[in-house]
């Protein structure tokens, strides 16, 4: 796709991009379908339960029938809801989640858009989903949905700050926010990947990213013991599916970003393993990050709201700032800045 980027716009190029977008959407929907399946299987295995095992061999079709059930359910809109905003919110949540995938490079030439500020592009678009969640909670005319939406906005805005700050030190080292340049900066050996010199930034990034995804132990916006189902309590059918789809697409995007920013992207851990295609290495690292997210969900309990906000402002943000100072000192001493 990248070789068409600087060519004049034509119907042929537009068709190629359209087919590419459809292919990416198909891959992402396939990922979401079976990420839900494997998440339930992994959690079942860790908690000594069976997980899905009835529909299809090994339960492989369970997620398919779950999606079909959602799509066939009655679409309801509360009588006193703001109908236009209620309908708009799921779309506004999903569209940015899909658009962020345009800047993900899976290989040296396997990318839709080579944006110089790729990480900032992700942060800017993911912020729109926060607005969509608030709109969905407010438009539902339900106090639990409103509380869930406001709680989600506070959480996601708070954790965006350390998430961005955790990448500043990495940017100082590489001299770029371009995702391909960041992968190219990381050396041929795994000990040259950014997660080692930027270990503090990596830890802050992972914790803040889990919170940005609203996943356990930071799933306060959907705390069923307090808020029933949070901001989407009044949604049903395919509108509810849109919210869930956007959440798992962000899981996909965050796993890709962690792989690119800190784990060497498509680079093999040793130059002797260069005969294995880079896309395979990317997929393996990506799968490890996704498994880690499932593992965290099966292991840790939910935090309280005060603990959640305190962790962002009192722990993660100071650590991210400390990482920036340490990176500046390292660059001054060793002279390895971008």
CSV table of C-alpha atoms in Angstrom, one decimal:
chain,number,residue,atom,x,y,z
A,1,UNK,CA,0.0,0.0,0.0
A,2,UNK,CA,2.8,2.4,0.9
A,3,UNK,CA,4.1,2.7,-2.7
A,4,UNK,CA,0.9,4.3,-3.8
A,5,UNK,CA,1.1,7.0,-1.1
A,6,UNK,CA,2.9,9.7,-3.2
A,7,UNK,CA,1.2,8.8,-6.5
A,8,UNK,CA,-1.6,11.0,-8.0
A,9,UNK,CA,-5.1,10.2,-6.8
A,10,UNK,CA,-7.0,8.1,-9.3
A,11,UNK,CA,-10.0,5.7,-9.3
A,12,UNK,CA,-7.7,2.8,-9.4
A,13,UNK,CA,-5.8,3.9,-6.3
A,14,UNK,CA,-9.1,4.7,-4.5
A,15,UNK,CA,-10.3,1.2,-5.3
A,16,UNK,CA,-7.0,-0.3,-3.9
A,17,UNK,CA,-7.4,1.7,-0.7
A,18,UNK,CA,-11.0,0.7,-0.4
A,19,UNK,CA,-10.2,-3.0,-0.8
A,20,UNK,CA,-7.4,-2.6,1.7
A,21,UNK,CA,-9.7,-1.0,4.2
A,22,UNK,CA,-12.2,-3.8,3.8
A,23,UNK,CA,-9.5,-6.4,4.2
A,24,UNK,CA,-8.3,-4.7,7.4
A,25,UNK,CA,-11.8,-4.5,8.7
A,26,UNK,CA,-12.3,-8.2,8.0
A,27,UNK,CA,-9.1,-9.0,9.8
A,28,UNK,CA,-10.1,-6.9,12.8
A,29,UNK,CA,-13.6,-8.3,13.0
A,30,UNK,CA,-12.1,-11.8,12.9
A,31,UNK,CA,-9.6,-10.8,15.6
A,32,UNK,CA,-12.4,-9.4,17.8
A,33,UNK,CA,-14.6,-12.5,17.3
A,34,UNK,CA,-11.9,-14.9,18.4
A,35,UNK,CA,-10.2,-12.6,20.9
A,36,UNK,CA,-13.5,-12.8,22.9
A,37,UNK,CA,-13.4,-16.6,22.5
A,38,UNK,CA,-9.7,-16.9,23.6
A,39,UNK,CA,-10.2,-14.5,26.4
A,40,UNK,CA,-13.0,-16.6,27.8
A,41,UNK,CA,-10.9,-19.8,27.3
A,42,UNK,CA,-7.8,-18.3,29.0
A,43,UNK,CA,-9.8,-16.9,31.9
A,44,UNK,CA,-11.6,-20.3,32.3
A,45,UNK,CA,-8.2,-22.1,32.2
A,46,UNK,CA,-6.7,-19.8,34.9
A,47,UNK,CA,-9.8,-20.0,37.1
A,48,UNK,CA,-10.3,-23.8,36.6
A,49,UNK,CA,-13.4,-23.5,34.5
A,50,UNK,CA,-14.1,-24.9,31.0
A,51,UNK,CA,-15.0,-21.8,29.1
A,52,UNK,CA,-16.9,-22.0,25.8
A,53,UNK,CA,-17.2,-25.7,24.8
A,54,UNK,CA,-20.6,-26.3,23.3
A,55,UNK,CA,-21.0,-24.6,19.9
A,56,UNK,CA,-18.8,-26.0,17.3
A,57,UNK,CA,-15.6,-28.0,17.8
A,58,UNK,CA,-13.9,-26.8,21.1
A,59,UNK,CA,-16.5,-24.1,21.3
A,60,UNK,CA,-15.0,-22.2,18.3
A,61,UNK,CA,-18.3,-21.0,17.1
A,62,UNK,CA,-19.5,-19.6,20.4
A,63,UNK,CA,-18.5,-16.0,19.6
A,64,UNK,CA,-20.1,-16.3,16.2
A,65,UNK,CA,-23.5,-17.2,17.6
A,66,UNK,CA,-23.1,-14.5,20.3
A,67,UNK,CA,-22.6,-11.9,17.6
A,68,UNK,CA,-25.5,-13.3,15.7
A,69,UNK,CA,-27.7,-13.1,18.8
A,70,UNK,CA,-26.7,-9.4,19.3
A,71,UNK,CA,-27.5,-8.5,15.7
A,72,UNK,CA,-30.9,-10.2,15.9
A,73,UNK,CA,-31.9,-8.7,19.2
A,74,UNK,CA,-34.6,-5.9,19.3
A,75,UNK,CA,-33.1,-2.4,18.9
A,76,UNK,CA,-34.7,-0.4,21.7
A,77,UNK,CA,-34.4,3.4,22.4
A,78,UNK,CA,-35.6,4.6,25.8
A,79,UNK,CA,-38.7,6.8,25.5
A,80,UNK,CA,-37.1,9.8,27.3
A,81,UNK,CA,-33.7,9.4,25.7
A,82,UNK,CA,-32.2,12.0,23.3
A,83,UNK,CA,-32.8,9.8,20.3
A,84,UNK,CA,-30.4,11.5,17.9
A,85,UNK,CA,-27.5,11.5,20.3
A,86,UNK,CA,-28.4,8.0,21.5
A,87,UNK,CA,-28.1,6.7,18.0
A,88,UNK,CA,-25.0,8.7,17.2
A,89,UNK,CA,-22.9,7.6,20.2
A,90,UNK,CA,-22.1,4.0,19.1
A,91,UNK,CA,-21.1,5.2,15.6
A,92,UNK,CA,-18.9,8.0,17.1
A,93,UNK,CA,-17.2,5.4,19.3
A,94,UNK,CA,-16.5,2.9,16.5
A,95,UNK,CA,-15.4,5.1,13.6
A,96,UNK,CA,-12.3,6.6,15.4
A,97,UNK,CA,-11.3,3.1,16.7
A,98,UNK,CA,-11.2,1.9,13.1
A,99,UNK,CA,-9.4,5.0,11.7
A,100,UNK,CA,-6.5,4.6,14.1
A,101,UNK,CA,-5.5,1.4,12.4
A,102,UNK,CA,-4.5,3.3,9.3
A,103,UNK,CA,-1.1,4.3,10.8
A,104,UNK,CA,-0.2,0.9,12.1
A,105,UNK,CA,2.9,-0.5,10.3
A,106,UNK,CA,3.1,-4.3,10.2
A,107,UNK,CA,6.3,-4.3,8.2
A,108,UNK,CA,8.7,-2.0,6.4
A,109,UNK,CA,6.3,-1.5,3.5
A,110,UNK,CA,3.1,-2.9,4.9
A,111,UNK,CA,1.2,0.3,6.1
A,112,UNK,CA,-1.7,2.4,4.9
A,113,UNK,CA,-0.5,5.8,5.9
A,114,UNK,CA,3.1,6.9,6.9
A,115,UNK,CA,2.3,9.8,9.3
A,116,UNK,CA,5.1,11.7,10.8
A,117,UNK,CA,3.2,12.0,14.1
A,118,UNK,CA,1.6,8.6,14.1
A,119,UNK,CA,1.4,8.2,17.9
A,120,UNK,CA,-0.2,11.7,18.3
A,121,UNK,CA,-2.7,10.7,15.5
A,122,UNK,CA,-3.7,7.7,17.7
A,123,UNK,CA,-4.1,9.9,20.8
A,124,UNK,CA,-6.2,12.5,19.0
A,125,UNK,CA,-8.6,10.0,17.5
A,126,UNK,CA,-9.0,7.8,20.6
A,127,UNK,CA,-10.1,10.9,22.5
A,128,UNK,CA,-13.2,11.1,20.3
A,129,UNK,CA,-14.3,7.8,21.7
A,130,UNK,CA,-14.2,9.3,25.1
A,131,UNK,CA,-16.7,12.0,23.9
A,132,UNK,CA,-18.9,9.2,22.4
A,133,UNK,CA,-19.0,7.4,25.8
A,134,UNK,CA,-20.1,10.6,27.6
A,135,UNK,CA,-22.7,11.3,24.9
A,136,UNK,CA,-24.0,7.7,25.2
A,137,UNK,CA,-24.3,8.0,28.9
A,138,UNK,CA,-26.0,11.4,28.9
A,139,UNK,CA,-28.3,10.7,26.0
A,140,UNK,CA,-29.7,7.5,27.7
A,141,UNK,CA,-31.4,9.6,30.4
A,142,UNK,CA,-30.4,7.1,33.0
A,143,UNK,CA,-28.5,8.0,36.1
A,144,UNK,CA,-26.4,4.9,36.1
A,145,UNK,CA,-25.4,5.4,32.4
A,146,UNK,CA,-24.6,9.1,33.1
A,147,UNK,CA,-22.4,8.2,36.1
A,148,UNK,CA,-20.7,5.5,34.0
A,149,UNK,CA,-20.1,8.0,31.2
A,150,UNK,CA,-18.7,10.7,33.5
A,151,UNK,CA,-16.5,8.2,35.3
A,152,UNK,CA,-15.2,7.0,32.0
A,153,UNK,CA,-14.4,10.5,30.9
A,154,UNK,CA,-12.5,11.3,34.1
A,155,UNK,CA,-10.6,8.0,33.9
A,156,UNK,CA,-9.6,8.2,30.2
A,157,UNK,CA,-8.6,11.8,30.3
A,158,UNK,CA,-6.5,11.3,33.4
A,159,UNK,CA,-4.7,8.3,32.0
A,160,UNK,CA,-4.1,9.8,28.6
A,161,UNK,CA,-1.6,12.2,30.3
A,162,UNK,CA,0.8,9.5,31.6
A,163,UNK,CA,0.2,7.5,28.5
A,164,UNK,CA,1.5,10.4,26.3
A,165,UNK,CA,4.3,11.3,28.8
A,166,UNK,CA,5.5,7.7,28.8
A,167,UNK,CA,6.4,8.0,25.1
A,168,UNK,CA,8.2,11.3,25.4
A,169,UNK,CA,11.5,9.7,26.6
A,170,UNK,CA,11.3,7.2,23.7
A,171,UNK,CA,10.7,10.1,21.3
A,172,UNK,CA,13.8,11.9,22.7
A,173,UNK,CA,15.9,8.8,22.0
A,174,UNK,CA,14.6,8.2,18.5
A,175,UNK,CA,14.0,11.8,17.5
A,176,UNK,CA,10.7,10.9,15.8
A,177,UNK,CA,7.0,10.1,16.4
A,178,UNK,CA,6.9,8.3,13.1
A,179,UNK,CA,6.1,4.6,14.0
A,180,UNK,CA,8.3,3.2,11.2
A,181,UNK,CA,11.2,5.4,12.3
A,182,UNK,CA,10.8,4.2,15.9
A,183,UNK,CA,11.0,0.5,14.8
A,184,UNK,CA,14.0,1.3,12.5
A,185,UNK,CA,15.8,2.9,15.5
A,186,UNK,CA,15.6,-0.3,17.5
A,187,UNK,CA,18.6,-2.5,16.9
A,188,UNK,CA,19.1,-6.1,15.6
A,189,UNK,CA,19.3,-7.5,19.1
A,190,UNK,CA,16.4,-7.7,21.6
A,191,UNK,CA,18.5,-5.9,24.3
A,192,UNK,CA,18.5,-2.9,22.0
A,193,UNK,CA,14.7,-2.7,21.9
A,194,UNK,CA,13.2,0.3,23.6
A,195,UNK,CA,11.6,-1.6,26.5
A,196,UNK,CA,15.1,-2.0,28.1
A,197,UNK,CA,16.4,1.6,28.1
A,198,UNK,CA,12.8,2.9,28.5
A,199,UNK,CA,11.7,0.3,31.2
A,200,UNK,CA,10.0,3.0,33.3
A,201,UNK,CA,8.2,4.4,30.3
A,202,UNK,CA,7.2,0.9,29.2
A,203,UNK,CA,5.7,0.0,32.6
A,204,UNK,CA,3.8,3.4,32.7
A,205,UNK,CA,2.6,2.9,29.1
A,206,UNK,CA,1.3,-0.6,29.8
A,207,UNK,CA,-0.6,0.4,33.0
A,208,UNK,CA,-2.0,3.6,31.4
A,209,UNK,CA,-3.0,1.6,28.3
A,210,UNK,CA,-4.9,-1.0,30.3
A,211,UNK,CA,-6.8,1.9,32.0
A,212,UNK,CA,-7.5,3.5,28.6
A,213,UNK,CA,-9.1,0.3,27.5
A,214,UNK,CA,-11.4,0.3,30.5
A,215,UNK,CA,-10.3,-3.2,31.3
A,216,UNK,CA,-9.8,-5.0,34.6
A,217,UNK,CA,-8.6,-3.8,37.1
A,218,UNK,CA,-9.6,-0.4,35.8
A,219,UNK,CA,-13.1,-1.3,34.5
A,220,UNK,CA,-14.8,1.3,36.7
A,221,UNK,CA,-17.0,2.7,33.9
A,222,UNK,CA,-18.7,-0.7,33.6
A,223,UNK,CA,-18.7,-1.7,37.3
A,224,UNK,CA,-21.7,-4.0,37.3
A,225,UNK,CA,-21.8,-4.1,41.1
A,226,UNK,CA,-22.3,-0.3,41.3
A,227,UNK,CA,-23.5,0.9,37.9
A,228,UNK,CA,-25.3,-2.1,36.4
A,229,UNK,CA,-23.5,-1.9,33.0
A,230,UNK,CA,-22.3,1.7,33.1
A,231,UNK,CA,-22.6,4.0,30.1
A,232,UNK,CA,-24.2,1.4,27.8
A,233,UNK,CA,-26.8,0.1,30.2
A,234,UNK,CA,-29.6,1.2,28.0
A,235,UNK,CA,-28.1,-0.1,24.7
A,236,UNK,CA,-29.1,-3.4,23.1
A,237,UNK,CA,-28.6,-5.3,19.9
A,238,UNK,CA,-26.2,-4.0,17.3
A,239,UNK,CA,-25.7,-0.6,19.1
A,240,UNK,CA,-24.3,-2.4,22.1
A,241,UNK,CA,-22.2,-4.6,19.8
A,242,UNK,CA,-20.7,-1.4,18.3
A,243,UNK,CA,-19.4,-0.3,21.8
A,244,UNK,CA,-18.0,-3.8,22.4
A,245,UNK,CA,-16.4,-3.9,18.9
A,246,UNK,CA,-14.7,-0.5,19.5
A,247,UNK,CA,-13.3,-1.7,22.8
A,248,UNK,CA,-11.7,-4.8,21.3
A,249,UNK,CA,-10.4,-2.8,18.3
A,250,UNK,CA,-8.6,-0.6,20.8
A,251,UNK,CA,-7.2,-3.8,22.4
A,252,UNK,CA,-5.9,-4.6,18.9
A,253,UNK,CA,-4.4,-1.1,18.4
A,254,UNK,CA,-2.8,-0.9,21.8
A,255,UNK,CA,-1.2,-4.3,21.4
A,256,UNK,CA,0.2,-3.1,18.0
A,257,UNK,CA,1.5,0.1,19.5
A,258,UNK,CA,3.2,-1.6,22.4
A,259,UNK,CA,4.9,-4.0,19.9
A,260,UNK,CA,6.0,-1.1,17.7
A,261,UNK,CA,7.1,1.4,20.3
A,262,UNK,CA,8.9,-0.9,22.8
A,263,UNK,CA,9.3,-4.5,21.4
A,264,UNK,CA,11.1,-3.9,18.1
A,265,UNK,CA,8.0,-4.2,15.8
A,266,UNK,CA,8.7,-6.7,13.0
A,267,UNK,CA,12.5,-7.0,13.9
A,268,UNK,CA,13.6,-10.5,15.1
A,269,UNK,CA,15.2,-10.8,18.5
A,270,UNK,CA,18.5,-11.9,17.0
A,271,UNK,CA,19.8,-11.3,13.4
A,272,UNK,CA,20.3,-15.0,13.0
A,273,UNK,CA,16.5,-15.4,13.0
A,274,UNK,CA,16.1,-12.9,10.1
A,275,UNK,CA,14.9,-15.7,7.8
A,276,UNK,CA,11.5,-15.8,9.5
A,277,UNK,CA,9.3,-13.1,8.0
A,278,UNK,CA,8.9,-9.9,9.9
A,279,UNK,CA,5.1,-10.2,9.9
A,280,UNK,CA,5.5,-13.5,11.9
A,281,UNK,CA,7.6,-11.7,14.6
A,282,UNK,CA,5.1,-8.9,14.7
A,283,UNK,CA,2.2,-11.3,15.2
A,284,UNK,CA,4.0,-13.3,18.0
A,285,UNK,CA,4.8,-10.1,20.0
A,286,UNK,CA,1.3,-8.8,19.4
A,287,UNK,CA,-0.2,-12.1,20.7
A,288,UNK,CA,2.0,-12.0,23.8
A,289,UNK,CA,0.6,-8.5,24.6
A,290,UNK,CA,-3.0,-9.6,24.0
A,291,UNK,CA,-2.4,-12.7,26.3
A,292,UNK,CA,-1.0,-10.4,29.0
A,293,UNK,CA,-4.2,-8.3,28.9
A,294,UNK,CA,-6.3,-11.5,29.3
A,295,UNK,CA,-4.0,-12.6,32.1
A,296,UNK,CA,-4.4,-9.3,34.0
A,297,UNK,CA,-8.2,-9.6,33.7
A,298,UNK,CA,-8.3,-13.1,35.1
A,299,UNK,CA,-5.9,-12.2,38.0
A,300,UNK,CA,-6.4,-8.7,39.5
A,301,UNK,CA,-9.5,-7.3,41.4
A,302,UNK,CA,-11.1,-4.0,40.5
A,303,UNK,CA,-9.7,-0.9,42.1
A,304,UNK,CA,-11.8,1.7,43.9
A,305,UNK,CA,-12.3,5.0,42.2
A,306,UNK,CA,-10.0,7.0,44.5
A,307,UNK,CA,-7.3,4.4,44.0
A,308,UNK,CA,-7.7,4.6,40.3
A,309,UNK,CA,-7.4,8.4,40.1
A,310,UNK,CA,-4.6,8.4,42.7
A,311,UNK,CA,-2.6,5.9,40.7
A,312,UNK,CA,-2.7,8.1,37.6
A,313,UNK,CA,-1.8,11.5,39.2
A,314,UNK,CA,0.3,10.4,42.2
A,315,UNK,CA,2.3,7.5,40.8
A,316,UNK,CA,2.2,7.2,37.0
A,317,UNK,CA,2.6,10.8,36.1
A,318,UNK,CA,5.6,11.4,38.4
A,319,UNK,CA,7.2,8.2,37.1
A,320,UNK,CA,6.7,9.4,33.5
A,321,UNK,CA,8.3,12.8,34.3
A,322,UNK,CA,11.2,11.0,36.1
A,323,UNK,CA,11.7,8.9,33.0
A,324,UNK,CA,11.9,12.0,30.8
A,325,UNK,CA,14.6,13.5,33.1
A,326,UNK,CA,16.6,10.2,33.2
A,327,UNK,CA,16.4,9.9,29.4
A,328,UNK,CA,17.7,13.5,29.1
A,329,UNK,CA,20.6,12.7,31.4
A,330,UNK,CA,21.3,9.5,29.5
A,331,UNK,CA,21.3,11.3,26.1
A,332,UNK,CA,23.6,14.0,27.6
A,333,UNK,CA,26.1,11.4,29.0
A,334,UNK,CA,26.0,8.8,26.2
A,335,UNK,CA,25.0,11.0,23.3
A,336,UNK,CA,22.4,8.6,21.8
A,337,UNK,CA,19.5,10.9,21.2
A,338,UNK,CA,17.7,11.1,17.8
